[in-house]
Amino acid sequence: MSTLHDFALRMGDSTLILGHRVSEWCGHAPVLEEDIALANTALDLIGQTQLWLGLAAEEEGSGKTADDLAFLRDAWEFRNALLTELPNGDFGRTLMRQYLFDEWHLLMLQALQGSSEKRVSDIADKAVKEVSYHVERSRDTVIGLGDGTAESHKRMQDALDYLYPYVGELFTPDAIDEAATNAGIAPDLASLRAPYDAALTATMAEATLSLPDSRFAHKGGRTGKMHTEHLGHILTQMQWLQRAYPGATW
Amino acid sequence: MYAQMVKSTGEGVKTRAEMSPEEAAFQDRIDAGIKIEPKDWMPEGYRKTLIRQIGQHAHSEIVGQLPEGNWITRAPTLERKAILLAKVQDEAGHGLYLYAAAETMGVSRDELTEQLLDGRMKYSSIFNYPTLNWADIGAVGWLVDGAAIMNQVPLQRTSYGPYSRAMIRICKEESFHQRQGYDIMMKMAQGTAAQKAMAQDALNRLWYPSLMMFGPSDKDSVHSAQSLAWKIKIDTNDELRQKFVDQTVPQAEYLGLTVPDENLKWNAEKGGYDFSEPDWDEFFDVLRGNGPCNVDRMEKRNTAWDEGAWVRDGLMAHAAKRAALKTAAE
């Protein structure tokens, strides 16, 4: 498979799995505006998934579609960041996960706007507008709840402590990432870390939350070497109709 | 429209002779097709009836997210998932406009929400039925949104300005919802044997609950008579139900599906179908809380509200801190 294929698959799997997680909130949010915002975020992520997996399928060249990639691969073939497959937890954990992903996602897309590969920069141009809004909202919510009541503060700190070990993976390149960087398709992942840290430091200060000292990072989702046990359950639900009724069109 | 059995004054329609000068002037405006706006004088009964009706409609949009949300994570393609997300997002948005329309009459969204959560206010009976297979999502769009549109199109001309304007926006989106529902049904009806069976199963279960959406026959109802006089309601329940059946039966035939009614027959004389009434005992049971999903739906809404309390409190506390800082800085 080409570097472009592998890169597009990593992007698309992360947006797919996070979009799925966010969509689980439908009808259960703490306030109506949040129901709308969560559905909207999930919708953007699924829309981006169609583009990234569409590109991966095109590169694969075997006649597969974005749907084939989303619905007919098993856990070991998924290349999403582990952060995206973690369970929603309470609303605070969901929005903290969103924020930690969004800051990375925005930096990544901004860099991808300058990709040597036009199909990548086209997707980035479209997605960056959506993700700028995502990060604005998730940052405001993290700040509001971090610097809210004692209870909301504690819940947000717990969420940050739980999720932070999954951040490092987003900045840890492997051979495929390096090939994508060398080809001018994607930025050097490690180079995104400094601006990311600066953004997080500023946000957490305003939110009165403490970033954990440890830089320990769980890894393996993007390379496919290791996932959490949660992924299989997501796929069981997401892929059920396609698996139970093979060959049907919907 | 998702309002059923909305109580009005319960006193019947006043004759001109019984009306106060204010009431007569109010009725004149309505008869002349002039919209009533929030600051205008209005009879207390008009205000209360509209709050009940708009509130019930808003609650239906909110509870209505649940049966569709039930399938978002299992939608069979990325496109179907995206469409369903967009639809559910629209519905939450409709809830928002409608609560805002009710707020112009002096009742807050939180007050209405509390009345939903403690059972004082209702939502449409249809959302107490489950979505059991993927074709149900098609049938909800085709039948449920179809029935809603049947009622909402005339409500664009309703007498209360903010409600009428909310309906105009809502109707545009609902017609897209209905089309996507029918599109799902087409795919299913033209699909594999299993898909056809899902489509027929969905129609079998949702046909009569859809007919119930219009409410029982209202020819004798004092509530309906008053609402019709005030143009809160434009057509009778029976007129709308007939229109719905006449529109839907040919669509079912086109899909190759069978409407589950042995008495369904074209009546050339009246220019419409004869059809069986739904089981009204079942309808009243559902309204009393005994539908297949009433308890689950209310439990989910209550849980969402209760578990969200810390979020609402946290964000309010933060806003108060910000406001205090701003004041101190000035």
Coordinates of C-alpha atoms in Angstrom, one line a residue:
Chain A
M1 CA 0.0 0.0 0.0
S2 CA 1.1 3.5 -0.7
T3 CA 2.2 6.0 2.0
L4 CA -0.7 8.2 1.0
H5 CA -3.1 5.3 1.5
D6 CA -1.7 4.6 5.0
F7 CA -1.8 8.2 6.0
A8 CA -5.4 8.8 4.8
L9 CA -6.4 5.6 6.6
R10 CA -5.0 6.9 9.9
M11 CA -6.8 10.2 9.5
G12 CA -10.1 8.6 8.5
D13 CA -10.1 6.0 11.2
S14 CA -9.5 8.6 13.9
T15 CA -12.4 10.8 12.7
L16 CA -14.6 7.7 12.2
I17 CA -14.1 6.3 15.7
L18 CA -14.3 9.7 17.4
G19 CA -17.4 10.5 15.4
H20 CA -19.0 7.3 16.5
R21 CA -18.2 8.0 20.1
V22 CA -19.6 11.5 20.0
S23 CA -22.7 10.3 18.3
E24 CA -23.4 8.0 21.2
W25 CA -24.5 11.1 23.1
C26 CA -27.5 11.7 20.9
G27 CA -30.5 12.8 23.0
H28 CA -28.6 12.5 26.3
A29 CA -26.7 15.7 26.7
P30 CA -27.0 17.9 29.8
V31 CA -28.6 20.8 27.9
L32 CA -30.3 21.1 24.5
E33 CA -27.5 23.3 23.0
E34 CA -25.0 20.6 23.8
D35 CA -27.2 18.0 22.0
I36 CA -27.0 20.1 18.9
A37 CA -23.3 20.8 19.3
L38 CA -22.5 17.1 19.8
A39 CA -24.5 16.0 16.8
N40 CA -22.9 18.7 14.8
T41 CA -19.4 17.6 15.8
A42 CA -20.1 14.0 15.1
L43 CA -21.6 15.0 11.7
D44 CA -18.5 16.9 10.8
L45 CA -16.2 14.0 11.8
I46 CA -18.3 11.5 9.8
G47 CA -18.2 13.8 6.8
Q48 CA -14.4 14.1 7.1
T49 CA -14.3 10.3 7.4
Q50 CA -16.0 9.9 4.0
L51 CA -13.3 12.1 2.5
W52 CA -10.3 10.4 4.1
L53 CA -11.5 6.8 3.7
G54 CA -12.6 7.7 0.2
L55 CA -9.1 8.8 -0.5
A56 CA -7.6 5.6 1.1
A57 CA -10.0 3.4 -0.9
E58 CA -9.0 5.2 -4.1
E59 CA -5.3 4.7 -3.4
E60 CA -5.9 1.1 -2.6
G61 CA -7.3 0.8 -6.1
S62 CA -9.1 -2.5 -5.6
G63 CA -12.6 -1.1 -6.2
K64 CA -13.3 -0.8 -2.5
T65 CA -15.3 2.2 -1.1
A66 CA -15.0 4.3 2.0
D67 CA -17.9 2.2 3.4
D68 CA -16.0 -1.1 2.8
L69 CA -13.1 0.3 4.8
A70 CA -15.4 1.6 7.6
F71 CA -17.7 -1.4 7.9
L72 CA -15.7 -4.5 6.7
R73 CA -12.4 -4.3 8.5
D74 CA -11.6 -5.9 11.8
A75 CA -10.0 -4.3 14.9
W76 CA -6.4 -5.1 13.9
E77 CA -6.8 -3.3 10.6
F78 CA -7.9 0.0 12.3
R79 CA -5.4 2.8 12.5
N80 CA -7.1 5.3 14.7
A81 CA -5.4 7.0 17.6
L82 CA -6.2 5.3 20.9
L83 CA -7.6 8.5 22.4
T84 CA -10.6 8.4 20.0
E85 CA -11.8 4.9 21.0
L86 CA -11.8 5.6 24.8
P87 CA -15.4 5.5 26.2
N88 CA -17.3 8.7 26.7
G89 CA -17.5 8.6 30.4
D90 CA -19.3 11.6 31.8
F91 CA -19.8 14.8 29.7
G92 CA -16.6 16.2 31.1
R93 CA -14.5 13.3 29.9
T94 CA -16.1 13.5 26.5
L95 CA -15.4 17.2 26.1
M96 CA -11.8 16.8 27.5
R97 CA -11.2 14.0 25.0
Q98 CA -12.6 16.3 22.3
Y99 CA -10.4 19.2 23.3
L100 CA -7.2 17.1 23.5
F101 CA -8.0 15.7 20.0
D102 CA -9.2 19.0 18.6
E103 CA -6.0 21.0 19.4
W104 CA -3.9 18.3 17.6
H105 CA -6.4 18.0 14.8
L106 CA -6.4 21.7 14.1
L107 CA -2.6 21.9 14.0
M108 CA -2.5 18.8 11.8
L109 CA -5.0 20.2 9.3
Q110 CA -3.4 23.6 9.2
A111 CA -0.1 21.9 8.2
L112 CA -1.9 19.6 5.8
Q113 CA -3.2 22.6 3.9
G114 CA 0.3 22.9 2.6
S115 CA 0.5 19.3 1.6
S116 CA 2.3 18.4 -1.6
E117 CA -0.6 16.1 -2.4
K118 CA -3.6 18.1 -3.6
R119 CA -6.2 15.6 -2.6
V120 CA -4.9 15.9 1.0
S121 CA -4.8 19.7 1.0
D122 CA -8.3 19.9 -0.4
I123 CA -9.7 17.8 2.4
A124 CA -7.7 19.8 4.9
D125 CA -9.1 23.1 3.5
K126 CA -12.6 21.9 4.1
A127 CA -12.0 20.2 7.5
V128 CA -10.0 23.0 9.0
K129 CA -13.1 25.3 9.0
E130 CA -15.1 22.8 10.9
V131 CA -12.3 21.9 13.3
S132 CA -11.6 25.6 14.2
Y133 CA -15.1 25.6 15.5
H134 CA -14.7 22.3 17.3
V135 CA -11.6 23.5 19.2
E136 CA -13.2 26.8 20.1
R137 CA -16.1 25.1 21.6
S138 CA -14.2 22.3 23.4
R139 CA -11.7 24.8 24.8
D140 CA -14.5 27.0 26.1
T141 CA -16.2 24.1 27.7
V142 CA -13.0 22.8 29.3
I143 CA -12.3 26.2 30.7
G144 CA -15.9 26.7 31.9
L145 CA -16.1 23.4 33.7
G146 CA -12.5 23.5 35.0
D147 CA -13.1 26.9 36.5
G148 CA -16.7 26.2 37.5
T149 CA -17.8 24.6 40.7
A150 CA -15.6 22.4 43.0
E151 CA -17.4 19.3 41.5
S152 CA -17.0 20.3 37.9
H153 CA -13.3 21.2 38.6
K154 CA -12.7 17.7 40.1
R155 CA -14.4 15.9 37.3
M156 CA -12.4 17.8 34.7
Q157 CA -9.1 17.2 36.5
D158 CA -10.0 13.5 36.7
A159 CA -10.8 13.5 33.0
L160 CA -7.5 15.1 32.1
D161 CA -5.5 12.7 34.3
Y162 CA -7.2 9.7 32.7
L163 CA -6.8 10.9 29.1
Y164 CA -3.4 12.6 29.1
P165 CA -1.5 9.3 28.7
Y166 CA -3.2 8.9 25.3
V167 CA -1.9 12.3 24.0
G168 CA 1.7 11.3 23.3
E169 CA 0.7 8.8 20.6
L170 CA -0.5 11.7 18.4
F171 CA 3.1 13.1 18.2
T172 CA 5.0 9.8 17.9
P173 CA 6.0 9.2 14.3
D174 CA 6.8 5.7 12.9
A175 CA 8.2 4.7 9.5
I176 CA 4.9 5.5 7.7
D177 CA 4.7 9.0 9.2
E178 CA 8.3 9.6 8.3
A179 CA 7.7 8.5 4.7
A180 CA 4.7 10.8 4.6
T181 CA 6.8 13.7 5.9
N182 CA 9.6 13.0 3.5
A183 CA 7.1 12.9 0.6
G184 CA 5.8 16.3 1.7
I185 CA 2.3 14.8 2.3
A186 CA 2.2 15.5 6.0
P187 CA 4.1 17.4 8.6
D188 CA 6.6 15.9 11.0
L189 CA 4.4 14.9 13.9
A190 CA 7.0 15.7 16.5
S191 CA 7.0 19.3 15.2
L192 CA 3.4 19.8 16.3
R193 CA 4.1 19.1 19.9
A194 CA 5.5 22.5 20.9
P195 CA 2.6 24.5 19.6
Y196 CA 0.2 21.9 21.1
D197 CA 1.8 22.1 24.5
A198 CA 1.7 25.9 24.4
A199 CA -2.1 25.8 23.6
L200 CA -2.7 23.2 26.4
T201 CA -0.7 25.1 28.9
A202 CA -2.7 28.3 28.3
T203 CA -6.1 26.5 28.3
M204 CA -5.4 24.5 31.4
A205 CA -4.1 27.6 33.3
E206 CA -7.4 29.4 32.5
A207 CA -9.3 26.2 33.4
T208 CA -7.4 26.1 36.7
L209 CA -6.4 22.5 35.8
S210 CA -3.0 20.9 36.2
L211 CA -1.3 19.0 33.3
P212 CA 0.1 15.7 34.5
D213 CA 3.9 15.7 34.9
S214 CA 4.3 12.3 33.3
R215 CA 4.8 12.1 29.6
F216 CA 4.1 8.4 29.5
A217 CA 2.2 7.6 26.3
H218 CA 0.1 4.6 25.4
K219 CA 0.7 3.8 21.8
G220 CA -0.3 1.4 19.1
G221 CA -3.6 2.6 17.7
R222 CA -2.2 4.5 14.7
T223 CA 0.3 1.8 13.8
G224 CA -2.2 -1.0 14.4
K225 CA 0.1 -2.8 16.9
M226 CA -2.2 -2.4 19.9
H227 CA -5.8 -1.2 20.5
T228 CA -7.9 -1.0 23.7
E229 CA -10.5 -3.6 24.3
H230 CA -13.1 -0.9 23.6
L231 CA -12.6 -0.9 19.9
G232 CA -14.1 -4.3 19.3
H233 CA -17.3 -3.3 20.9
I234 CA -17.5 -0.1 18.8
L235 CA -17.1 -2.2 15.7
T236 CA -19.6 -4.8 16.8
Q237 CA -22.2 -2.1 16.9
M238 CA -21.1 0.0 14.0
Q239 CA -20.6 -2.9 11.5
W240 CA -23.5 -5.1 12.5
L241 CA -25.9 -4.5 9.6
Q242 CA -23.1 -4.7 7.0
R243 CA -21.8 -7.9 8.6
A244 CA -25.2 -9.6 9.1
Y245 CA -26.5 -8.8 5.6
P246 CA -23.5 -9.1 3.3
G247 CA -24.0 -7.7 -0.2
A248 CA -27.1 -5.6 0.6
T249 CA -27.2 -2.0 -0.4
W250 CA -28.6 0.5 2.0
Chain B
M1 CA -47.0 18.4 14.4
Y2 CA -46.6 16.5 17.5
A3 CA -49.4 17.9 19.7
Q4 CA -52.3 15.7 20.6
M5 CA -55.3 16.2 22.9
V6 CA -54.2 19.7 23.8
K7 CA -56.6 21.0 26.4
S8 CA -58.1 24.4 25.7
T9 CA -60.4 26.4 28.0
G10 CA -62.8 23.5 28.2
E11 CA -65.7 26.0 28.0
G12 CA -66.6 25.9 24.3
V13 CA -66.4 28.8 21.9
K14 CA -67.9 32.1 23.1
T15 CA -70.5 33.7 21.0
R16 CA -70.0 37.3 19.9
A17 CA -72.5 38.4 22.5
E18 CA -70.6 36.7 25.3
M19 CA -67.2 38.3 24.4
S20 CA -65.8 41.3 26.2
P21 CA -64.9 44.2 23.8
E22 CA -61.2 43.1 24.1
E23 CA -62.1 39.5 23.2
A24 CA -64.2 40.6 20.3
A25 CA -61.4 42.8 19.0
F26 CA -58.9 39.9 19.4
Q27 CA -61.2 37.5 17.5
D28 CA -61.7 40.2 14.7
R29 CA -57.9 40.3 14.2
I30 CA -57.7 36.5 14.0
D31 CA -60.6 36.3 11.6
A32 CA -58.9 39.0 9.4
G33 CA -55.8 36.9 9.4
I34 CA -53.7 39.4 11.3
K35 CA -51.0 37.7 13.4
I36 CA -51.0 38.0 17.2
E37 CA -47.6 39.1 18.5
P38 CA -46.1 38.6 22.0
K39 CA -46.9 42.1 23.2
D40 CA -50.5 42.1 22.0
W41 CA -53.4 41.6 24.4
M42 CA -54.6 38.0 24.3
P43 CA -57.2 36.0 26.3
E44 CA -55.6 33.9 29.1
G45 CA -57.1 30.7 27.6
Y46 CA -55.4 31.5 24.2
R47 CA -52.1 31.9 26.0
K48 CA -52.4 28.7 28.1
T49 CA -53.6 26.6 25.2
L50 CA -50.7 27.7 23.0
I51 CA -48.1 27.1 25.7
R52 CA -49.5 23.6 26.1
Q53 CA -49.5 23.0 22.3
I54 CA -46.1 24.5 21.6
G55 CA -44.6 22.9 24.7
Q56 CA -45.9 19.5 23.7
H57 CA -44.5 20.0 20.2
A58 CA -41.1 21.0 21.6
H59 CA -40.9 18.1 24.0
S60 CA -41.8 15.7 21.1
E61 CA -38.8 17.0 19.2
I62 CA -36.6 16.3 22.2
V63 CA -37.9 12.9 23.1
G64 CA -38.0 12.1 19.3
Q65 CA -34.2 12.2 19.3
L66 CA -34.2 8.9 21.2
P67 CA -35.8 6.4 18.8
E68 CA -33.6 7.8 16.0
G69 CA -30.5 8.0 18.2
N70 CA -31.1 4.4 18.8
W71 CA -29.8 3.7 15.3
I72 CA -27.1 6.3 14.7
T73 CA -24.4 4.1 16.0
R74 CA -25.7 1.2 13.8
A75 CA -26.4 3.1 10.6
P76 CA -25.3 0.9 7.8
T77 CA -23.3 3.4 5.7
L78 CA -21.3 6.6 6.4
E79 CA -23.8 8.5 4.3
R80 CA -26.8 7.2 6.2
K81 CA -25.1 7.9 9.5
A82 CA -24.3 11.5 8.4
I83 CA -27.9 12.0 7.2
L84 CA -29.4 10.7 10.4
L85 CA -27.0 12.9 12.5
A86 CA -28.1 15.9 10.5
K87 CA -31.7 15.0 11.0
V88 CA -31.4 14.5 14.7
Q89 CA -29.5 17.8 15.0
D90 CA -32.4 19.5 13.1
E91 CA -34.9 18.1 15.5
A92 CA -33.0 19.4 18.6
G93 CA -32.9 22.7 16.7
H94 CA -36.7 22.6 16.2
G95 CA -37.0 22.0 19.9
L96 CA -35.0 25.1 20.5
Y97 CA -37.1 27.3 18.2
L98 CA -40.3 26.0 19.7
Y99 CA -39.1 26.6 23.3
A100 CA -38.1 30.1 22.2
A101 CA -41.6 30.6 20.8
A102 CA -43.2 29.4 24.1
E103 CA -40.9 31.8 26.0
T104 CA -42.4 34.7 24.2
M105 CA -45.6 33.8 26.1
G106 CA -43.9 34.1 29.5
V107 CA -42.9 30.5 30.3
S108 CA -39.2 29.5 30.5
R109 CA -37.6 26.5 28.8
D110 CA -36.6 25.2 32.3
E111 CA -40.2 25.4 33.5
L112 CA -41.4 23.5 30.5
T113 CA -38.6 20.9 30.9
E114 CA -39.5 20.3 34.5
Q115 CA -43.1 19.7 33.5
L116 CA -42.0 17.2 30.9
L117 CA -39.7 15.4 33.4
D118 CA -42.3 15.1 36.1
G119 CA -45.0 14.0 33.7
R120 CA -47.2 17.0 33.9
M121 CA -46.7 17.7 30.2
K122 CA -46.8 15.2 27.4
Y123 CA -45.0 14.5 24.1
S124 CA -46.4 12.8 21.0
S125 CA -47.6 9.2 21.6
I126 CA -45.6 8.1 18.5
F127 CA -42.2 8.4 20.3
N128 CA -43.3 5.7 22.8
Y129 CA -43.0 3.1 20.1
P130 CA -39.6 1.4 19.5
T131 CA -37.4 1.5 16.4
L132 CA -36.5 -2.2 16.0
N133 CA -34.9 -2.6 12.6
W134 CA -33.1 -0.3 10.3
A135 CA -36.3 0.1 8.1
D136 CA -37.9 1.8 11.1
I137 CA -35.7 4.7 10.5
G138 CA -37.0 4.9 7.0
A139 CA -40.6 4.5 8.2
V140 CA -40.1 7.2 10.9
G141 CA -39.1 9.6 8.2
W142 CA -41.8 8.5 5.7
L143 CA -44.7 8.1 8.0
V144 CA -44.0 10.0 11.2
D145 CA -42.4 13.0 9.6
G146 CA -45.0 12.7 6.9
A147 CA -47.8 12.9 9.4
A148 CA -46.0 15.8 11.2
I149 CA -45.8 17.7 7.9
M150 CA -49.5 17.2 7.2
N151 CA -50.2 19.1 10.4
Q152 CA -47.4 21.6 10.3
V153 CA -47.9 22.9 6.8
P154 CA -51.3 24.5 7.8
L155 CA -49.8 25.6 11.1
Q156 CA -47.5 28.0 9.1
R157 CA -50.7 30.0 8.9
T158 CA -51.5 29.8 12.6
S159 CA -52.5 33.0 14.4
Y160 CA -49.6 33.4 16.8
G161 CA -46.7 35.1 15.0
P162 CA -43.7 33.4 16.7
Y163 CA -45.3 30.0 16.4
S164 CA -46.1 30.5 12.7
R165 CA -42.6 31.7 11.9
A166 CA -41.1 28.7 13.8
M167 CA -43.3 26.4 11.7
I168 CA -42.1 27.9 8.4
R169 CA -38.5 27.1 9.3
I170 CA -39.4 23.7 10.6
C171 CA -41.5 22.7 7.6
K172 CA -38.5 23.3 5.2
E173 CA -36.4 20.8 7.2
E174 CA -39.2 18.3 7.7
S175 CA -39.8 17.8 4.0
F176 CA -36.1 16.8 3.7
H177 CA -36.6 14.4 6.6
Q178 CA -39.5 12.8 4.9
R179 CA -37.7 12.4 1.6
Q180 CA -34.7 10.7 3.2
G181 CA -37.1 8.4 5.0
Y182 CA -38.8 7.4 1.8
D183 CA -35.4 7.0 0.2
I184 CA -34.4 4.5 2.9
M185 CA -37.7 2.6 2.3
M186 CA -37.1 2.5 -1.5
K187 CA -33.7 0.9 -0.9
M188 CA -35.1 -1.6 1.5
A189 CA -38.1 -2.4 -0.6
Q190 CA -35.9 -2.9 -3.7
G191 CA -33.3 -4.8 -1.7
T192 CA -32.8 -8.4 -0.6
A193 CA -35.6 -10.5 0.8
A194 CA -34.4 -9.7 4.3
Q195 CA -34.5 -6.0 3.6
K196 CA -38.0 -6.3 2.2
A197 CA -39.1 -8.1 5.3
M198 CA -37.6 -5.4 7.5
A199 CA -39.5 -2.7 5.4
Q200 CA -42.9 -4.6 5.7
D201 CA -42.3 -5.2 9.5
A202 CA -41.6 -1.5 10.0
L203 CA -44.8 -0.6 8.1
N204 CA -46.8 -3.2 10.1
R205 CA -45.7 -1.8 13.4
L206 CA -45.8 1.9 12.6
W207 CA -48.9 2.3 10.5
Y208 CA -51.5 2.6 13.2
P209 CA -49.3 4.6 15.7
S210 CA -48.8 7.0 12.8
L211 CA -52.6 7.4 12.3
M212 CA -52.8 8.0 16.1
M213 CA -50.6 11.0 15.7
F214 CA -53.5 13.1 14.6
G215 CA -55.4 12.4 17.8
P216 CA -58.9 10.9 18.1
S217 CA -61.8 12.2 16.1
D218 CA -62.4 15.7 17.2
K219 CA -65.9 16.4 15.9
D220 CA -67.3 16.6 19.4
S221 CA -64.3 18.1 21.2
V222 CA -64.8 21.5 22.8
H223 CA -61.0 21.9 22.9
S224 CA -60.7 21.5 19.2
A225 CA -63.5 23.9 18.5
Q226 CA -61.9 26.7 20.5
S227 CA -58.5 26.0 19.0
L228 CA -60.0 26.1 15.5
A229 CA -61.7 29.4 16.3
W230 CA -58.5 30.9 17.5
K231 CA -56.6 29.4 14.5
I232 CA -54.2 27.6 16.8
K233 CA -55.4 24.6 14.9
I234 CA -56.3 24.9 11.2
D235 CA -57.9 21.5 10.3
T236 CA -59.7 18.8 12.2
N237 CA -57.9 15.6 13.2
D238 CA -60.1 13.6 10.9
E239 CA -59.5 15.8 7.9
L240 CA -55.7 15.5 8.4
R241 CA -55.8 11.8 9.0
Q242 CA -57.8 11.3 5.8
K243 CA -55.3 13.4 3.8
F244 CA -52.5 11.4 5.3
V245 CA -54.0 8.0 4.3
D246 CA -54.8 9.3 0.8
Q247 CA -51.3 10.5 0.3
T248 CA -49.5 7.5 1.9
V249 CA -51.3 4.5 0.5
P250 CA -50.2 5.0 -3.1
Q251 CA -46.6 5.5 -1.8
A252 CA -46.8 2.1 0.0
E253 CA -48.1 0.6 -3.2
Y254 CA -45.2 2.0 -5.2
L255 CA -42.9 0.5 -2.7
G256 CA -44.6 -2.9 -3.1
L257 CA -45.5 -2.9 0.6
T258 CA -48.9 -3.9 2.1
V259 CA -50.7 -1.5 4.4
P260 CA -51.8 -3.6 7.3
D261 CA -55.5 -2.9 7.0
E262 CA -58.0 -5.4 5.5
N263 CA -60.6 -2.7 5.2
L264 CA -58.5 -0.3 3.2
K265 CA -60.4 0.5 0.0
W266 CA -60.7 3.4 -2.4
N267 CA -64.0 5.1 -2.1
A268 CA -64.7 6.9 -5.4
E269 CA -67.7 8.7 -4.0
K270 CA -65.7 10.6 -1.4
G271 CA -62.6 10.7 -3.4
G272 CA -60.5 9.1 -0.7
Y273 CA -59.7 5.8 1.0
D274 CA -61.9 4.1 3.6
F275 CA -59.7 2.7 6.3
S276 CA -59.7 1.2 9.8
E277 CA -59.4 3.4 12.8
P278 CA -56.5 2.7 15.1
D279 CA -57.1 1.0 18.4
W280 CA -58.0 4.0 20.5
D281 CA -57.8 2.0 23.7
E282 CA -54.1 1.4 22.9
F283 CA -53.8 5.2 22.2
F284 CA -55.2 6.1 25.6
D285 CA -53.0 3.5 27.3
V286 CA -49.9 5.1 25.7
L287 CA -51.0 8.5 26.8
R288 CA -51.4 7.2 30.3
G289 CA -47.8 6.0 30.3
N290 CA -48.3 2.4 29.2
G291 CA -46.8 2.5 25.7
P292 CA -43.9 0.1 24.9
C293 CA -41.3 2.8 25.6
N294 CA -42.8 5.4 27.9
V295 CA -40.9 4.4 31.0
D296 CA -37.6 4.1 29.1
R297 CA -38.0 7.4 27.3
M298 CA -38.7 9.3 30.5
E299 CA -36.0 7.5 32.4
K300 CA -33.5 8.5 29.7
R301 CA -34.6 12.2 29.7
N302 CA -34.5 12.3 33.5
T303 CA -31.1 10.7 33.7
A304 CA -29.7 13.1 31.1
W305 CA -31.1 16.0 33.0
D306 CA -30.0 14.8 36.5
E307 CA -26.5 13.7 35.3
G308 CA -26.1 17.0 33.5
A309 CA -26.8 19.1 36.6
W310 CA -23.1 19.4 37.5
V311 CA -22.4 20.6 33.9
R312 CA -25.1 23.3 34.0
D313 CA -24.0 24.3 37.5
G314 CA -20.4 24.4 36.5
L315 CA -20.9 26.5 33.5
M316 CA -23.2 28.9 35.4
A317 CA -20.7 29.3 38.1
H318 CA -18.0 30.0 35.6
A319 CA -20.2 32.6 33.9
A320 CA -20.8 34.3 37.2
K321 CA -17.1 34.4 38.0
R322 CA -16.4 36.0 34.6
A323 CA -19.2 38.5 35.1
A324 CA -17.8 39.4 38.6
L325 CA -14.3 39.9 37.1
K326 CA -15.6 42.1 34.4
T327 CA -17.5 44.2 36.9
A328 CA -14.4 44.5 39.1
A329 CA -12.4 45.6 36.1
E330 CA -14.8 48.3 35.3

